[in-house]
Every structure is written in C-alpha cells, then in structure tokens.
Amino acid sequence: MKGQAIMALFRFNILILIKRSNAISPLMQLLTTLRFFGTGAFYTVEGDLHDVSVPSVCRIVHRVANSLARLTDRHIRFPVDIQDVMKTKQGFFDKAGFPGVVGAIDCTHVRLYGAPLGDDEPLHVNRKGYHSINVQAVCNASFKMTNVAARWPGSTHDSAVLHGSLLGEMFENGRLQGTLIGDTGYALRPWLMTPVAEPTTNAERRYNRSHRRTRVTIEQVFGQLKCKFPCLSLGLRVAPRRACQIIKACCVLHNIAKELREPEIEGELREDEGNDDIPYDGHIQDGTIQRNRIINAYF
C-alpha cells in the first residue's frame, strides 16, 4: 500500500484495535505487519528493525492480522439492500452486457510452506501437489471484494467450498438476490451461471464471451491482491489457522485501498495465473432453464 494510504488508515480506527506491546507502539506494529505482508518473510522484517527478534515480529504480525480480520464484516459486505443490489448489477452489465450479476466468484490457493499441519496434512495437499489454503472470494465490478471464505484446506474442491459456505446456503434458501457468475468448477444453478461447455449457436457463443469478460473480474482481483501483498503469492510459513487470519487481513486492506481510491500498481490488473480448475462433475445442475432464458433474452 502507498504511504498516503497507510497514513489514511487512521481514519478507519485500525490503530485503536491494536494493543500496545511493551515499547512497540500500535503504529510501529502496523507498519511492521505491512512490511511482512509485502515480503512474506519474518527474517526480512526483523533485519529492518533494531532490537526486535523474529519471535517478536511473528507475534506482532499475528496480533495485527487478528485485529484487521475483525474488521471483515465492516469492509467486506455482500450487497443486500435493493439499491446496492441494483448498483452492483448495473456495474457488471456495463462491463459486458451480462444481466443480473451481483458477484463474480472463484477460488485461489495460498501456499503453506513448512507449516505445522499435524494429522490434517493430507487435507492441505491441493490438485497441484503442494500444501495450501483454498480461498473463496466474490467481487463486484469495481474490483472490491464482497465476500471471503478463508478456512478450507487445499484439497477442497471449489464447488464444495461454496456448498459449505454461508453464502451458498443463503443463495440456496433464497435469502440473497441476483446471480453469481463462476467458471466450470461450479455447478450450474438458477443463482450461479457457468459457461456453456460446447456452444452450438451464435447466441451461446455470445453468452460465453460475455460470461468470460464478466467473470474475469474476480481473477483480476486475485492478481491485484497477490501483487499488493506478496506474502500471499510467495506462501506463508505459519499454521493454517494463522494463515487464514493473515489472508482475511490482506483482503480487508485490499478493500480499504479501494475505498481510498489508491492507484493501481502497474501490471497488477491481470488474470490469476494457473487457473485450471477441475470441472464440476456432480449431479446438481438445475440451472439450465435459467441459463437458456438469459441466452434467449440477451444474446
């Protein structure tokens, strides 16, 4: 984050949440944590500070990360009010003409390096063979996150993450309005539109193009997030529970940067690399009628 954005964090009362630790002020703890988020190495941060050991830096990072994660509900909010829902739908429609979208959804993996995994070690091995946390996120057309689920081990399929999340439950029960847009790793539902696997008409091909241009927003958000906070790209050398708190803290800071209209880093608006999710092959595919209605009405 840029210097002016860091200082502007005072406006969000973040420092009030961070308790003073010995001679280390809340501001110094915040700056120390941001330095770690930007490098991913406790040793690098320790080398930049005088008379602060690696264990102390570790404790500071986790203390501040927990404080930031407690702001999740304040800064990461899914559109519920009718005005917010309509504004979100319009934002996505303006991108590529896809109607009714209230969020683009996908998952990204955050690597775990040398973390103490215990008996759960096999659960954290993802499809690419390394240990990770599978992080689900939803964003709006302005690249701001509206929902984050950071608690699932790397072996969990994207569709299972959604099925086991509060967001999926609320859509299933009809408590949320609008439509999510996701890739082939998800089931086709009346409230979640996926691409047509083998398009045979011009309308289906136009639908797929619009779908791709709309859904890519969440991939770009992951690119922005990992560019701003390289610790998520390089990997975390902490236990899974602590890793999840760091991930949520970075997501909170990402949204705060959006609220502050912080300039984008050159090259960060890119698709998330290596996105080759395993297609969903379960029995739940009850959104065909709704998808056909969208194709016939708009494409």
mmCIF file of C-alpha atoms in Angstrom:
data_model
loop_
_atom_site.group_PDB
_atom_site.id
_atom_site.type_symbol
_atom_site.label_atom_id
_atom_site.label_comp_id
_atom_site.label_asym_id
_atom_site.label_seq_id
_atom_site.Cartn_x
_atom_site.Cartn_y
_atom_site.Cartn_z
ATOM 1 C CA MET A 1 0.000 0.000 0.000
ATOM 2 C CA LYS A 2 1.176 3.545 -0.737
ATOM 3 C CA GLY A 3 2.378 5.817 2.089
ATOM 4 C CA GLN A 4 -0.631 8.124 1.897
ATOM 5 C CA ALA A 5 -2.948 5.128 2.105
ATOM 6 C CA ILE A 6 -1.115 3.765 5.139
ATOM 7 C CA MET A 7 -1.465 7.050 6.992
ATOM 8 C CA ALA A 8 -5.106 7.257 5.974
ATOM 9 C CA LEU A 9 -5.724 4.054 7.921
ATOM 10 C CA PHE A 10 -6.062 6.350 10.937
ATOM 11 C CA ARG A 11 -9.471 7.257 9.502
ATOM 12 C CA PHE A 12 -10.587 3.658 9.911
ATOM 13 C CA ASN A 13 -9.568 3.495 13.596
ATOM 14 C CA ILE A 14 -7.398 0.461 12.930
ATOM 15 C CA LEU A 15 -4.741 1.537 15.412
ATOM 16 C CA ILE A 16 -7.341 1.576 18.194
ATOM 17 C CA LEU A 17 -7.746 -2.188 17.779
ATOM 18 C CA ILE A 18 -4.015 -2.870 18.128
ATOM 19 C CA LYS A 19 -2.878 -3.115 21.737
ATOM 20 C CA ARG A 20 0.434 -1.611 22.740
ATOM 21 C CA SER A 21 3.147 -4.260 23.187
ATOM 22 C CA ASN A 22 5.957 -3.273 25.579
ATOM 23 C CA ALA A 23 7.806 -0.393 23.873
ATOM 24 C CA ILE A 24 6.334 -1.064 20.430
ATOM 25 C CA SER A 25 3.563 1.383 19.550
ATOM 26 C CA PRO A 26 0.431 0.358 17.617
ATOM 27 C CA LEU A 27 1.647 2.369 14.604
ATOM 28 C CA MET A 28 5.009 0.577 14.577
ATOM 29 C CA GLN A 29 3.209 -2.760 14.893
ATOM 30 C CA LEU A 30 1.012 -1.890 11.913
ATOM 31 C CA LEU A 31 3.991 -0.828 9.804
ATOM 32 C CA THR A 32 5.884 -3.971 10.824
ATOM 33 C CA THR A 33 2.947 -6.121 9.747
ATOM 34 C CA LEU A 34 2.578 -4.302 6.426
ATOM 35 C CA ARG A 35 6.280 -4.910 5.834
ATOM 36 C CA PHE A 36 5.724 -8.633 6.384
ATOM 37 C CA PHE A 37 2.675 -8.631 4.078
ATOM 38 C CA GLY A 38 4.922 -7.066 1.436
ATOM 39 C CA THR A 39 7.765 -9.578 1.795
ATOM 40 C CA GLY A 40 6.357 -12.784 3.275
ATOM 41 C CA ALA A 41 9.495 -13.264 5.421
ATOM 42 C CA PHE A 42 9.785 -12.675 9.157
ATOM 43 C CA TYR A 43 13.572 -12.564 8.808
ATOM 44 C CA THR A 44 13.405 -9.704 6.290
ATOM 45 C CA VAL A 45 11.235 -7.650 8.636
ATOM 46 C CA GLU A 46 13.486 -8.457 11.601
ATOM 47 C CA GLY A 47 16.508 -7.313 9.605
ATOM 48 C CA ASP A 48 14.887 -3.905 9.024
ATOM 49 C CA LEU A 49 14.195 -3.333 12.713
ATOM 50 C CA HIS A 50 16.576 -2.794 15.633
ATOM 51 C CA ASP A 51 16.252 -4.830 18.823
ATOM 52 C CA VAL A 52 13.221 -6.765 17.577
ATOM 53 C CA SER A 53 13.627 -10.533 17.287
ATOM 54 C CA VAL A 54 11.987 -12.850 14.792
ATOM 55 C CA PRO A 55 9.646 -14.294 17.501
ATOM 56 C CA SER A 56 8.610 -10.739 18.395
ATOM 57 C CA VAL A 57 7.900 -9.906 14.752
ATOM 58 C CA CYS A 58 5.888 -13.118 14.480
ATOM 59 C CA ARG A 59 3.760 -12.182 17.495
ATOM 60 C CA ILE A 60 3.264 -8.644 16.178
ATOM 61 C CA VAL A 61 2.127 -9.880 12.774
ATOM 62 C CA HIS A 62 -0.410 -12.267 14.223
ATOM 63 C CA ARG A 63 -1.684 -9.702 16.715
ATOM 64 C CA VAL A 64 -2.244 -7.098 13.998
ATOM 65 C CA ALA A 65 -3.603 -9.637 11.498
ATOM 66 C CA ASN A 66 -6.221 -10.727 14.031
ATOM 67 C CA SER A 67 -7.165 -7.088 14.654
ATOM 68 C CA LEU A 68 -7.550 -6.429 10.925
ATOM 69 C CA ALA A 69 -9.515 -9.649 10.390
ATOM 70 C CA ARG A 70 -12.041 -8.433 12.958
ATOM 71 C CA LEU A 71 -12.904 -5.640 10.500
ATOM 72 C CA THR A 72 -14.038 -8.125 7.841
ATOM 73 C CA ASP A 73 -17.767 -7.537 8.353
ATOM 74 C CA ARG A 74 -17.247 -3.765 8.174
ATOM 75 C CA HIS A 75 -15.249 -3.637 4.942
ATOM 76 C CA ILE A 76 -16.280 -6.819 3.081
ATOM 77 C CA ARG A 77 -20.039 -6.729 2.626
ATOM 78 C CA PHE A 78 -22.276 -8.502 0.139
ATOM 79 C CA PRO A 79 -24.970 -6.304 -1.468
ATOM 80 C CA VAL A 80 -28.279 -6.822 0.322
ATOM 81 C CA ASP A 81 -30.167 -3.525 0.123
ATOM 82 C CA ILE A 82 -32.099 -3.105 -3.107
ATOM 83 C CA GLN A 83 -30.100 -0.019 -4.118
ATOM 84 C CA ASP A 84 -26.766 -1.805 -3.576
ATOM 85 C CA VAL A 85 -28.012 -4.839 -5.483
ATOM 86 C CA MET A 86 -29.149 -2.734 -8.458
ATOM 87 C CA LYS A 87 -25.897 -0.758 -8.471
ATOM 88 C CA THR A 88 -23.861 -3.977 -8.492
ATOM 89 C CA LYS A 89 -25.938 -5.497 -11.285
ATOM 90 C CA GLN A 90 -25.557 -2.353 -13.380
ATOM 91 C CA GLY A 91 -21.798 -2.331 -12.832
ATOM 92 C CA PHE A 92 -21.422 -5.840 -14.213
ATOM 93 C CA PHE A 93 -23.896 -5.228 -17.052
ATOM 94 C CA ASP A 94 -21.868 -2.221 -18.165
ATOM 95 C CA LYS A 95 -18.788 -4.432 -18.455
ATOM 96 C CA ALA A 96 -20.053 -6.979 -20.972
ATOM 97 C CA GLY A 97 -23.845 -6.946 -21.078
ATOM 98 C CA PHE A 98 -24.397 -9.876 -18.709
ATOM 99 C CA PRO A 99 -27.648 -9.308 -16.760
ATOM 100 C CA GLY A 100 -28.446 -9.743 -13.091
ATOM 101 C CA VAL A 101 -24.940 -10.412 -11.757
ATOM 102 C CA VAL A 102 -24.331 -9.486 -8.111
ATOM 103 C CA GLY A 103 -20.921 -11.108 -7.838
ATOM 104 C CA ALA A 104 -18.142 -12.909 -9.685
ATOM 105 C CA ILE A 105 -16.934 -15.925 -7.706
ATOM 106 C CA ASP A 106 -13.795 -18.052 -7.768
ATOM 107 C CA CYS A 107 -11.154 -19.616 -5.532
ATOM 108 C CA THR A 108 -7.420 -19.107 -5.291
ATOM 109 C CA HIS A 109 -4.767 -21.084 -3.419
ATOM 110 C CA VAL A 110 -2.373 -19.602 -0.868
ATOM 111 C CA ARG A 111 0.649 -21.838 -0.395
ATOM 112 C CA LEU A 112 1.704 -23.089 3.051
ATOM 113 C CA TYR A 113 5.470 -23.500 3.447
ATOM 114 C CA GLY A 114 6.743 -25.713 6.252
ATOM 115 C CA ALA A 115 3.623 -25.097 8.305
ATOM 116 C CA PRO A 116 2.791 -27.427 11.234
ATOM 117 C CA LEU A 117 -0.128 -29.378 9.738
ATOM 118 C CA GLY A 118 -0.247 -32.457 12.001
ATOM 119 C CA ASP A 119 -2.821 -35.127 11.174
ATOM 120 C CA ASP A 120 -4.548 -32.781 8.687
ATOM 121 C CA GLU A 121 -1.507 -32.675 6.392
ATOM 122 C CA PRO A 122 -3.103 -34.761 3.566
ATOM 123 C CA LEU A 123 -6.140 -32.457 3.525
ATOM 124 C CA HIS A 124 -3.966 -29.469 2.643
ATOM 125 C CA VAL A 125 -2.403 -31.044 -0.466
ATOM 126 C CA ASN A 126 -4.117 -29.407 -3.452
ATOM 127 C CA ARG A 127 -4.511 -30.691 -7.017
ATOM 128 C CA LYS A 128 -1.055 -29.335 -7.936
ATOM 129 C CA GLY A 129 0.630 -31.284 -5.178
ATOM 130 C CA TYR A 130 1.538 -28.568 -2.666
ATOM 131 C CA HIS A 131 0.035 -27.554 0.676
ATOM 132 C CA SER A 132 -2.370 -24.628 0.609
ATOM 133 C CA ILE A 133 -5.489 -22.880 1.843
ATOM 134 C CA ASN A 134 -8.270 -22.698 -0.771
ATOM 135 C CA VAL A 135 -9.685 -19.168 -0.527
ATOM 136 C CA GLN A 136 -13.120 -18.369 -1.975
ATOM 137 C CA ALA A 137 -13.931 -14.767 -2.835
ATOM 138 C CA VAL A 138 -16.698 -12.802 -4.527
ATOM 139 C CA CYS A 139 -16.186 -9.347 -6.002
ATOM 140 C CA ASN A 140 -18.161 -6.568 -7.650
ATOM 141 C CA ALA A 141 -17.404 -4.832 -10.950
ATOM 142 C CA SER A 142 -15.203 -2.278 -9.157
ATOM 143 C CA PHE A 143 -12.734 -4.988 -8.067
ATOM 144 C CA LYS A 144 -13.870 -4.760 -4.461
ATOM 145 C CA MET A 145 -14.415 -7.984 -2.509
ATOM 146 C CA THR A 146 -17.915 -8.548 -1.202
ATOM 147 C CA ASN A 147 -17.411 -11.971 0.380
ATOM 148 C CA VAL A 148 -14.378 -14.002 1.505
ATOM 149 C CA ALA A 149 -14.178 -17.540 2.902
ATOM 150 C CA ALA A 150 -10.637 -18.362 4.030
ATOM 151 C CA ARG A 151 -10.778 -21.555 6.058
ATOM 152 C CA TRP A 152 -10.745 -24.531 3.700
ATOM 153 C CA PRO A 153 -7.738 -26.843 3.163
ATOM 154 C CA GLY A 154 -6.221 -27.019 -0.317
ATOM 155 C CA SER A 155 -7.744 -30.383 -1.264
ATOM 156 C CA THR A 156 -11.299 -28.974 -1.049
ATOM 157 C CA HIS A 157 -12.923 -28.537 -4.471
ATOM 158 C CA ASP A 158 -14.207 -25.052 -5.304
ATOM 159 C CA SER A 159 -17.811 -26.254 -5.515
ATOM 160 C CA ALA A 160 -17.520 -27.891 -2.081
ATOM 161 C CA VAL A 161 -16.221 -24.632 -0.608
ATOM 162 C CA LEU A 162 -19.281 -22.790 -1.934
ATOM 163 C CA HIS A 163 -21.646 -25.555 -0.832
ATOM 164 C CA GLY A 164 -20.228 -25.432 2.695
ATOM 165 C CA SER A 165 -20.205 -21.645 2.990
ATOM 166 C CA LEU A 166 -22.813 -19.326 4.474
ATOM 167 C CA LEU A 167 -23.004 -17.530 1.120
ATOM 168 C CA GLY A 168 -24.021 -20.722 -0.685
ATOM 169 C CA GLU A 169 -26.579 -21.504 1.987
ATOM 170 C CA MET A 170 -28.138 -18.048 1.745
ATOM 171 C CA PHE A 171 -28.446 -18.257 -2.045
ATOM 172 C CA GLU A 172 -29.874 -21.762 -1.779
ATOM 173 C CA ASN A 173 -32.518 -20.559 0.694
ATOM 174 C CA GLY A 174 -33.426 -17.539 -1.443
ATOM 175 C CA ARG A 175 -32.172 -15.037 1.147
ATOM 176 C CA LEU A 176 -29.916 -13.248 -1.375
ATOM 177 C CA GLN A 177 -30.972 -11.597 -4.630
ATOM 178 C CA GLY A 178 -29.343 -11.792 -8.049
ATOM 179 C CA THR A 179 -26.960 -14.175 -9.755
ATOM 180 C CA LEU A 180 -23.364 -15.220 -9.191
ATOM 181 C CA ILE A 181 -21.114 -15.906 -12.163
ATOM 182 C CA GLY A 182 -18.472 -18.631 -11.987
ATOM 183 C CA ASP A 183 -16.326 -20.971 -14.053
ATOM 184 C CA THR A 184 -16.831 -24.664 -14.849
ATOM 185 C CA GLY A 185 -15.574 -25.606 -11.387
ATOM 186 C CA TYR A 186 -19.064 -24.812 -10.095
ATOM 187 C CA ALA A 187 -22.442 -26.427 -10.593
ATOM 188 C CA LEU A 188 -24.901 -24.654 -12.885
ATOM 189 C CA ARG A 189 -27.588 -23.347 -10.543
ATOM 190 C CA PRO A 190 -30.509 -20.931 -11.002
ATOM 191 C CA TRP A 191 -28.442 -18.449 -8.966
ATOM 192 C CA LEU A 192 -24.987 -19.325 -10.384
ATOM 193 C CA MET A 193 -24.315 -19.112 -14.112
ATOM 194 C CA THR A 194 -21.469 -21.098 -15.698
ATOM 195 C CA PRO A 195 -20.277 -21.186 -19.340
ATOM 196 C CA VAL A 196 -21.900 -23.382 -21.986
ATOM 197 C CA ALA A 197 -19.487 -26.313 -22.291
ATOM 198 C CA GLU A 198 -19.970 -26.894 -26.026
ATOM 199 C CA PRO A 199 -21.756 -23.908 -27.614
ATOM 200 C CA THR A 200 -23.544 -24.729 -30.868
ATOM 201 C CA THR A 201 -25.307 -21.439 -31.670
ATOM 202 C CA ASN A 202 -24.142 -17.861 -32.123
ATOM 203 C CA ALA A 203 -26.234 -16.856 -29.112
ATOM 204 C CA GLU A 204 -24.441 -19.398 -26.909
ATOM 205 C CA ARG A 205 -21.068 -18.195 -28.180
ATOM 206 C CA ARG A 206 -22.025 -14.583 -27.442
ATOM 207 C CA TYR A 207 -23.165 -15.688 -23.990
ATOM 208 C CA ASN A 208 -19.803 -17.360 -23.354
ATOM 209 C CA ARG A 209 -17.854 -14.279 -24.462
ATOM 210 C CA SER A 210 -19.890 -12.032 -22.185
ATOM 211 C CA HIS A 211 -19.597 -14.550 -19.361
ATOM 212 C CA ARG A 212 -15.807 -14.696 -19.719
ATOM 213 C CA ARG A 213 -15.394 -10.892 -19.794
ATOM 214 C CA THR A 214 -17.602 -10.570 -16.716
ATOM 215 C CA ARG A 215 -16.145 -13.414 -14.657
ATOM 216 C CA VAL A 216 -12.514 -12.413 -15.297
ATOM 217 C CA THR A 217 -13.039 -9.603 -12.777
ATOM 218 C CA ILE A 218 -12.516 -11.987 -9.853
ATOM 219 C CA GLU A 219 -9.318 -13.352 -11.406
ATOM 220 C CA GLN A 220 -8.051 -9.803 -11.733
ATOM 221 C CA VAL A 221 -8.932 -9.165 -8.088
ATOM 222 C CA PHE A 222 -6.792 -12.143 -7.071
ATOM 223 C CA GLY A 223 -3.998 -10.734 -9.210
ATOM 224 C CA GLN A 224 -4.300 -7.349 -7.511
ATOM 225 C CA LEU A 225 -4.430 -8.915 -4.043
ATOM 226 C CA LYS A 226 -1.320 -11.033 -4.508
ATOM 227 C CA CYS A 227 0.548 -8.183 -6.135
ATOM 228 C CA LYS A 228 -0.232 -5.805 -3.260
ATOM 229 C CA PHE A 229 0.552 -8.465 -0.652
ATOM 230 C CA PRO A 230 3.300 -10.786 -1.962
ATOM 231 C CA CYS A 231 3.142 -12.911 1.199
ATOM 232 C CA LEU A 232 0.011 -14.494 -0.348
ATOM 233 C CA SER A 233 1.805 -15.170 -3.621
ATOM 234 C CA LEU A 234 5.070 -16.441 -2.127
ATOM 235 C CA GLY A 235 3.378 -18.504 0.570
ATOM 236 C CA LEU A 236 3.025 -18.417 4.358
ATOM 237 C CA ARG A 237 5.237 -20.235 6.866
ATOM 238 C CA VAL A 238 2.590 -20.338 9.580
ATOM 239 C CA ALA A 239 -0.070 -22.736 10.841
ATOM 240 C CA PRO A 240 -3.304 -22.886 8.780
ATOM 241 C CA ARG A 241 -5.387 -21.055 11.387
ATOM 242 C CA ARG A 242 -2.964 -18.155 11.467
ATOM 243 C CA ALA A 243 -2.639 -18.211 7.680
ATOM 244 C CA CYS A 244 -6.415 -17.762 7.373
ATOM 245 C CA GLN A 245 -6.289 -14.686 9.621
ATOM 246 C CA ILE A 246 -3.470 -13.171 7.541
ATOM 247 C CA ILE A 247 -5.442 -13.829 4.336
ATOM 248 C CA LYS A 248 -8.551 -12.116 5.718
ATOM 249 C CA ALA A 249 -6.452 -9.202 6.966
ATOM 250 C CA CYS A 250 -4.989 -8.710 3.472
ATOM 251 C CA CYS A 251 -8.484 -8.838 1.963
ATOM 252 C CA VAL A 252 -9.639 -6.136 4.393
ATOM 253 C CA LEU A 253 -6.670 -3.954 3.433
ATOM 254 C CA HIS A 254 -7.410 -4.579 -0.267
ATOM 255 C CA ASN A 255 -10.918 -3.183 0.183
ATOM 256 C CA ILE A 256 -9.674 -0.255 2.254
ATOM 257 C CA ALA A 257 -7.278 0.563 -0.592
ATOM 258 C CA LYS A 258 -10.279 0.572 -2.945
ATOM 259 C CA GLU A 259 -12.239 2.826 -0.614
ATOM 260 C CA LEU A 260 -9.268 5.208 -0.549
ATOM 261 C CA ARG A 261 -9.030 5.006 -4.359
ATOM 262 C CA GLU A 262 -5.393 4.057 -4.144
ATOM 263 C CA PRO A 263 -3.734 4.000 -7.597
ATOM 264 C CA GLU A 264 -3.184 0.553 -9.049
ATOM 265 C CA ILE A 265 0.305 -0.900 -9.221
ATOM 266 C CA GLU A 266 1.450 -1.246 -12.824
ATOM 267 C CA GLY A 267 0.770 -4.732 -14.131
ATOM 268 C CA GLU A 268 -1.480 -5.847 -11.271
ATOM 269 C CA LEU A 269 -4.673 -5.882 -13.352
ATOM 270 C CA ARG A 270 -4.090 -9.330 -14.723
ATOM 271 C CA GLU A 271 -5.747 -12.703 -14.667
ATOM 272 C CA ASP A 272 -4.761 -15.052 -11.873
ATOM 273 C CA GLU A 273 -2.066 -17.295 -13.276
ATOM 274 C CA GLY A 274 -2.527 -21.045 -13.487
ATOM 275 C CA ASN A 275 -6.301 -21.057 -13.280
ATOM 276 C CA ASP A 276 -7.090 -24.606 -14.425
ATOM 277 C CA ASP A 277 -9.812 -25.684 -12.024
ATOM 278 C CA ILE A 278 -11.205 -29.196 -12.208
ATOM 279 C CA PRO A 279 -14.672 -29.053 -13.833
ATOM 280 C CA TYR A 280 -17.631 -29.833 -11.609
ATOM 281 C CA ASP A 281 -18.949 -33.327 -12.315
ATOM 282 C CA GLY A 282 -21.618 -33.709 -9.626
ATOM 283 C CA HIS A 283 -25.305 -34.384 -10.079
ATOM 284 C CA ILE A 284 -26.566 -30.890 -9.205
ATOM 285 C CA GLN A 285 -27.092 -28.987 -12.469
ATOM 286 C CA ASP A 286 -30.531 -27.389 -12.127
ATOM 287 C CA GLY A 287 -29.806 -24.017 -13.707
ATOM 288 C CA THR A 288 -30.179 -24.936 -17.367
ATOM 289 C CA ILE A 289 -33.633 -23.370 -17.746
ATOM 290 C CA GLN A 290 -32.472 -20.083 -16.222
ATOM 291 C CA ARG A 291 -29.340 -20.008 -18.382
ATOM 292 C CA ASN A 292 -31.406 -20.627 -21.534
ATOM 293 C CA ARG A 293 -33.705 -17.776 -20.564
ATOM 294 C CA ILE A 294 -30.729 -15.421 -20.278
ATOM 295 C CA ILE A 295 -29.319 -16.577 -23.620
ATOM 296 C CA ASN A 296 -32.642 -16.161 -25.401
ATOM 297 C CA ALA A 297 -33.396 -12.757 -23.867
ATOM 298 C CA TYR A 298 -29.987 -11.067 -24.061
ATOM 299 C CA PHE A 299 -27.775 -12.866 -26.580
#
